[in-house]
Amino acid sequence: MDLVATLEGKGAATGMPNGAELLALTDAVVLRDFANLDACREAVRAALGDAGLADTAATIGSYNAIVKVADATGIELDESTADMTVDMRADLDLVDRKT
Amino acid sequence: MTEERISDGTRKGLSAAMERAWQRLARPGTWWTGAERLAIAAETRQADACGLCGARKEALSPNHVEGRHDSLCVLDDVVVEAIHRIRTDAGRLSSGWLKGLLEQGLEDTHYVELVGVVSTISALDAVDLSMGHQQRALPDPVAGEPTRHRPPGARMGLGWLPTLSADDRTPQEPDFFSKYGDYNVQKAMSLVPDEVMGFFDLDTELYFYERELPQRAEQEAGRAITPMQIEMIAARAASLNGCHY
């Protein structure tokens, strides 16, 4: 998976099967893009079926919530996770959070 | 092994977890009554239509924009500020912002439970929106008093609020460490242990249990999209939400 393409929402460039459809629906829901939401949803359903759509919806739901828990409490990455992702975070030009 | 699903494709386990989450929203919590928890949930939805939140979201810094929230006028202003900012701009919250709320009289325990309620309704509504379901009406409140249990072992050291470590847990607190893991994200709301239990009862069905837990492999095998596709969606949604974790 191309992580930069993922974070930038360039679904077709992620290298993932159905990346374009999955990220388009993610964007439409999180950004509340009601003009495109129905089309994005049906594209995922056409590609992955009802079960695929439901598991996509669940993941979007989770990451519309867990991020709020983390950001509203100011927790930092666990040491083990931080150690494992040093190179990845450097590639993405992420810096430590300032509180 | 593929999980059993209901008619719209949702896994049965997830469907049941979402139903439990809806019921939890309406029940007395640890610091808020059922009616208050539902008022927080309603105000969370209201934040999406708030002009002040919209203007702050567009601004270079949310502190550059002053004004009053377009609220439902049910909860105190300090509570409304907490709800609206967590819902609409969580990625730019700071310890200074939280300190200001606490100085205005919002208790840290009440704040943590509020975080759980805002996050839960945000998850449930996002699933319905993704699926094309109508936004569900909030349930009727369940009468009763909050339990008001503050873990005596909670202390500062992780994030902006007191948290509980496994070593400091007493028998009065549920063992969410064994059930859900002990990463920082599980500890984040541990000042209110029941909120941790409730939130992760839902989140482990929406997403996964932590990798070290035995349920994880079965979960991955039961999904209709691959774990990598799930991580891709998660990364993009976290990025759009400005998550710094």
Coordinates of C-alpha atoms in Angstrom, one line a residue:
Chain A
M1 CA 0.0 0.0 0.0
D2 CA 1.3 3.5 -0.9
L3 CA 0.8 5.3 2.4
V4 CA 1.4 8.8 1.0
A5 CA -1.3 8.2 -1.7
T6 CA -3.6 6.8 1.0
L7 CA -3.2 9.8 3.3
E8 CA -3.7 12.2 0.3
G9 CA -6.8 10.3 -0.7
K10 CA -5.5 9.3 -4.1
G11 CA -7.2 5.9 -4.0
A12 CA -6.2 4.7 -7.5
A13 CA -2.6 5.3 -6.6
T14 CA -2.6 3.3 -3.4
G15 CA -2.0 0.0 -5.1
M16 CA -4.8 -1.5 -3.2
P17 CA -7.7 -3.4 -4.9
N18 CA -10.7 -1.0 -5.0
G19 CA -8.6 1.7 -3.4
A20 CA -10.4 4.4 -5.4
E21 CA -13.9 3.3 -4.4
L22 CA -13.0 2.8 -0.8
L23 CA -11.2 6.1 -0.3
A24 CA -13.9 8.0 -2.2
L25 CA -16.6 6.7 0.2
T26 CA -14.3 7.5 3.2
D27 CA -13.9 11.0 2.0
A28 CA -17.6 11.5 1.3
V29 CA -18.6 10.4 4.8
V30 CA -15.9 12.1 6.8
L31 CA -16.2 15.4 4.8
R32 CA -20.0 15.1 4.7
D33 CA -20.0 15.4 0.9
F34 CA -23.7 14.7 0.5
A35 CA -23.6 15.5 -3.3
N36 CA -21.4 12.5 -4.0
L37 CA -22.2 10.2 -1.1
D38 CA -24.8 8.1 -2.8
A39 CA -22.6 7.5 -5.9
C40 CA -19.6 6.6 -3.7
R41 CA -21.6 4.2 -1.6
E42 CA -23.1 2.4 -4.7
A43 CA -19.6 2.2 -6.2
V44 CA -18.4 0.3 -3.1
R45 CA -21.4 -1.9 -3.1
A46 CA -21.0 -2.7 -6.8
A47 CA -17.3 -3.6 -6.3
L48 CA -17.5 -5.5 -3.0
G49 CA -21.1 -6.3 -2.3
D50 CA -23.3 -5.6 0.7
A51 CA -20.8 -7.2 3.2
G52 CA -17.9 -5.3 1.8
L53 CA -19.9 -2.0 2.1
A54 CA -20.8 -2.9 5.7
D55 CA -17.2 -3.6 6.7
T56 CA -16.1 -0.4 5.0
A57 CA -18.8 1.5 6.9
A58 CA -17.7 0.0 10.2
T59 CA -14.1 1.0 9.6
I60 CA -15.1 4.6 8.8
G61 CA -17.2 4.6 11.9
S62 CA -14.3 3.4 14.0
Y63 CA -11.9 6.0 12.7
N64 CA -14.4 8.8 13.0
A65 CA -14.5 8.0 16.7
I66 CA -11.2 6.6 18.0
V67 CA -9.4 9.7 16.7
K68 CA -11.5 11.8 18.9
V69 CA -10.7 9.7 21.9
A70 CA -7.0 10.1 21.2
D71 CA -7.0 13.8 20.3
A72 CA -9.3 14.9 23.1
T73 CA -7.2 13.2 25.8
G74 CA -3.8 14.2 24.4
I75 CA -2.3 10.7 24.5
E76 CA 0.9 10.0 22.7
L77 CA 1.9 7.0 20.6
D78 CA 2.9 4.0 22.6
E79 CA 6.7 3.5 22.7
S80 CA 6.5 0.2 20.9
T81 CA 4.4 1.6 18.1
A82 CA 6.6 4.7 17.8
D83 CA 9.7 2.6 17.6
M84 CA 8.1 0.4 14.9
T85 CA 7.1 3.4 12.8
V86 CA 10.1 5.7 12.9
D87 CA 10.9 5.3 9.2
M88 CA 7.2 5.5 8.2
R89 CA 6.7 8.7 10.1
A90 CA 9.9 10.2 8.7
D91 CA 8.7 9.4 5.1
L92 CA 5.4 11.1 5.8
D93 CA 7.2 14.1 7.4
L94 CA 5.2 13.7 10.6
V95 CA 6.6 15.4 13.7
D96 CA 6.0 14.8 17.3
R97 CA 2.9 16.5 18.7
K98 CA 3.4 19.7 20.7
T99 CA 1.0 20.2 23.6
Chain B
M1 CA -14.3 -18.1 8.8
T2 CA -17.0 -15.7 7.5
E3 CA -19.2 -14.2 10.1
E4 CA -23.0 -14.4 9.9
R5 CA -24.6 -11.2 8.6
I6 CA -27.9 -9.5 8.7
S7 CA -29.8 -8.6 5.5
D8 CA -27.9 -5.3 4.8
G9 CA -24.6 -7.1 5.0
T10 CA -23.7 -6.0 8.5
R11 CA -22.0 -8.7 10.7
K12 CA -24.3 -10.0 13.4
G13 CA -21.7 -9.3 16.1
L14 CA -21.4 -5.7 14.9
S15 CA -25.1 -5.2 14.7
A16 CA -25.5 -6.4 18.3
A17 CA -22.6 -4.2 19.5
M18 CA -24.2 -1.1 17.8
E19 CA -27.5 -1.9 19.5
R20 CA -25.7 -2.1 22.9
A21 CA -24.0 1.2 22.2
W22 CA -27.3 2.9 21.5
Q23 CA -28.7 1.6 24.7
R24 CA -25.6 2.7 26.7
L25 CA -26.1 6.2 25.4
A26 CA -29.4 6.4 27.1
R27 CA -28.4 4.8 30.5
P28 CA -26.9 6.7 33.4
G29 CA -23.2 6.7 33.1
T30 CA -20.5 7.3 35.8
W31 CA -20.9 11.0 36.0
W32 CA -23.8 12.0 33.7
T33 CA -27.4 10.8 33.8
G34 CA -29.0 9.1 30.9
A35 CA -30.8 12.3 29.9
E36 CA -27.5 14.2 30.1
R37 CA -25.7 11.7 28.0
L38 CA -28.4 11.9 25.3
A39 CA -28.2 15.7 25.5
I40 CA -24.5 15.4 24.8
A41 CA -25.2 13.1 21.9
A42 CA -27.8 15.5 20.5
E43 CA -25.4 18.4 20.9
T44 CA -22.7 16.4 19.0
R45 CA -25.1 16.2 16.0
Q46 CA -25.9 19.9 16.3
A47 CA -22.2 20.8 16.1
D48 CA -22.2 19.8 12.4
A49 CA -24.5 22.8 11.7
C50 CA -22.6 25.3 14.0
G51 CA -21.5 28.5 12.2
L52 CA -18.8 29.2 14.8
C53 CA -17.3 25.7 14.4
G54 CA -17.4 26.1 10.6
A55 CA -15.6 29.4 10.8
R56 CA -13.0 28.0 13.2
K57 CA -12.4 25.0 11.0
E58 CA -11.5 27.3 8.1
A59 CA -9.3 29.6 10.3
L60 CA -5.5 29.1 10.6
S61 CA -6.1 28.8 14.3
P62 CA -9.4 28.1 16.0
N63 CA -8.4 30.7 18.6
H64 CA -8.6 33.4 16.0
V65 CA -12.4 33.2 15.8
E66 CA -14.6 34.2 18.6
G67 CA -18.4 33.9 19.0
R68 CA -21.1 31.7 20.4
H69 CA -21.8 28.2 19.3
D70 CA -25.1 27.5 17.6
S71 CA -26.2 25.1 20.3
L72 CA -29.4 23.4 21.4
C73 CA -29.3 25.5 24.6
V74 CA -29.6 22.5 26.9
L75 CA -26.1 22.2 28.3
D76 CA -23.7 24.7 29.9
D77 CA -21.6 26.7 27.5
V78 CA -18.4 25.0 28.7
V79 CA -19.9 21.6 27.9
V80 CA -21.1 22.8 24.5
E81 CA -17.6 24.1 23.7
A82 CA -16.1 20.7 24.6
I83 CA -18.6 18.8 22.5
H84 CA -18.4 21.0 19.4
R85 CA -14.6 21.2 19.3
I86 CA -14.2 17.4 19.8
R87 CA -16.8 16.7 17.1
T88 CA -15.6 19.2 14.5
D89 CA -11.9 20.0 15.1
A90 CA -10.4 17.4 17.5
G91 CA -7.0 17.4 15.7
R92 CA -6.3 20.9 16.9
L93 CA -7.2 20.5 20.5
S94 CA -4.5 21.3 23.0
S95 CA -3.7 20.8 26.7
G96 CA -4.2 24.6 27.1
W97 CA -7.7 24.4 25.7
L98 CA -8.6 21.6 28.1
K99 CA -7.1 23.5 31.0
G100 CA -9.4 26.4 30.1
L101 CA -12.4 24.1 30.3
L102 CA -11.4 22.7 33.6
E103 CA -10.8 26.2 35.0
Q104 CA -14.4 27.0 34.0
G105 CA -15.7 24.3 36.2
L106 CA -15.9 21.2 33.9
E107 CA -14.7 18.3 36.0
D108 CA -12.1 16.0 34.4
T109 CA -14.3 13.0 35.1
H110 CA -17.2 14.6 33.3
Y111 CA -15.0 15.6 30.4
V112 CA -13.7 12.0 29.9
E113 CA -17.2 10.6 29.9
L114 CA -18.3 13.3 27.5
V115 CA -15.4 12.3 25.1
G116 CA -16.8 8.7 25.2
V117 CA -20.3 9.8 24.4
V118 CA -19.2 12.2 21.5
S119 CA -17.0 9.5 20.1
T120 CA -19.7 6.8 20.3
I121 CA -22.4 8.8 18.6
S122 CA -19.9 9.9 16.0
A123 CA -19.1 6.3 15.2
L124 CA -22.7 5.2 15.1
D125 CA -23.8 8.1 12.9
A126 CA -20.9 7.6 10.5
V127 CA -21.8 3.9 10.0
D128 CA -25.4 4.9 9.2
L129 CA -24.3 7.6 6.8
S130 CA -21.9 5.2 5.1
M131 CA -24.6 2.6 4.7
G132 CA -27.2 5.0 3.5
H133 CA -29.4 4.5 6.5
Q134 CA -31.4 7.3 7.9
Q135 CA -29.9 9.0 11.0
R136 CA -31.4 7.1 13.9
A137 CA -33.5 8.9 16.4
L138 CA -31.9 9.1 19.9
P139 CA -33.5 6.6 22.4
D140 CA -35.5 7.7 25.4
P141 CA -33.4 8.2 28.5
V142 CA -33.2 5.6 31.2
A143 CA -33.9 6.9 34.7
G144 CA -31.3 6.5 37.4
E145 CA -28.3 8.0 39.0
P146 CA -24.6 8.0 37.8
T147 CA -22.4 5.7 39.8
R148 CA -19.8 8.5 40.5
H149 CA -16.8 6.2 40.9
R150 CA -13.4 7.8 40.4
P151 CA -10.6 5.2 40.3
P152 CA -8.4 6.0 43.3
G153 CA -5.3 4.9 41.5
A154 CA -5.7 7.2 38.5
R155 CA -2.8 9.6 38.1
M156 CA -1.2 12.0 35.7
G157 CA 1.5 10.8 33.4
L158 CA -0.1 9.9 30.1
G159 CA -1.7 12.7 28.0
W160 CA -3.6 15.6 29.5
L161 CA -5.7 13.7 32.1
P162 CA -5.3 11.3 35.0
T163 CA -5.3 7.7 33.7
L164 CA -5.2 4.3 35.3
S165 CA -2.5 1.7 34.8
A166 CA -3.1 -2.1 35.2
D167 CA -1.0 -2.1 38.4
D168 CA -3.2 0.6 40.0
R169 CA -6.6 -0.9 39.2
T170 CA -8.7 -1.9 42.2
P171 CA -11.4 -4.6 42.2
Q172 CA -14.0 -1.8 41.9
E173 CA -12.9 -1.2 38.3
P174 CA -13.5 -3.5 35.4
D175 CA -10.4 -5.1 33.9
F176 CA -10.4 -3.5 30.5
F177 CA -6.7 -4.2 30.1
S178 CA -7.2 -7.9 29.9
K179 CA -10.2 -7.6 27.7
Y180 CA -9.1 -4.9 25.2
G181 CA -5.4 -4.4 25.7
D182 CA -3.2 -1.9 27.4
Y183 CA -2.1 0.4 24.6
N184 CA -2.4 4.1 25.3
V185 CA -5.6 4.4 23.4
Q186 CA -7.2 1.9 25.8
K187 CA -5.9 3.9 28.8
A188 CA -7.0 7.3 27.4
M189 CA -10.4 7.3 29.0
S190 CA -9.5 5.2 32.0
L191 CA -10.4 7.9 34.5
V192 CA -13.9 6.6 33.7
P193 CA -13.4 2.8 33.3
D194 CA -17.0 2.0 32.3
E195 CA -16.6 4.3 29.4
V196 CA -13.6 2.4 28.3
M197 CA -15.5 -0.8 28.5
G198 CA -18.5 0.6 26.6
F199 CA -16.5 2.3 23.9
F200 CA -14.3 -0.7 23.1
D201 CA -17.3 -3.1 23.2
L202 CA -18.3 -1.2 20.1
D203 CA -14.9 -0.4 18.6
T204 CA -13.6 -3.9 18.6
E205 CA -16.5 -4.9 16.4
L206 CA -16.2 -1.8 14.1
Y207 CA -12.5 -2.4 13.7
F208 CA -10.4 -5.1 15.4
Y209 CA -9.1 -6.3 18.8
E210 CA -5.5 -5.5 19.3
R211 CA -3.0 -7.7 17.5
E212 CA -1.9 -9.6 20.6
L213 CA -5.4 -10.8 21.5
P214 CA -6.6 -14.1 20.2
Q215 CA -9.8 -12.8 18.8
R216 CA -7.9 -10.8 16.2
A217 CA -7.1 -13.6 13.7
E218 CA -10.6 -14.8 13.6
Q219 CA -11.9 -11.3 13.1
E220 CA -9.5 -10.7 10.2
A221 CA -10.6 -13.9 8.5
G222 CA -14.3 -12.9 8.9
R223 CA -14.1 -9.5 7.2
A224 CA -15.4 -9.0 3.6
I225 CA -12.5 -6.7 2.9
T226 CA -8.9 -7.4 3.6
P227 CA -7.0 -6.2 6.6
M228 CA -4.9 -4.0 4.3
Q229 CA -8.0 -2.4 2.8
I230 CA -9.2 -1.8 6.3
E231 CA -5.9 -0.2 7.3
M232 CA -6.1 2.0 4.2
I233 CA -9.5 3.3 5.1
A234 CA -8.5 3.8 8.7
A235 CA -5.4 5.8 7.7
R236 CA -7.4 8.0 5.3
A237 CA -10.2 8.6 7.8
A238 CA -7.7 9.4 10.6
S239 CA -5.9 11.8 8.3
L240 CA -9.1 13.6 7.3
N241 CA -9.9 14.0 11.0
G242 CA -6.5 15.5 11.6
C243 CA -5.6 12.8 14.1
H244 CA -2.1 13.2 15.7
Y245 CA -2.1 9.8 17.5

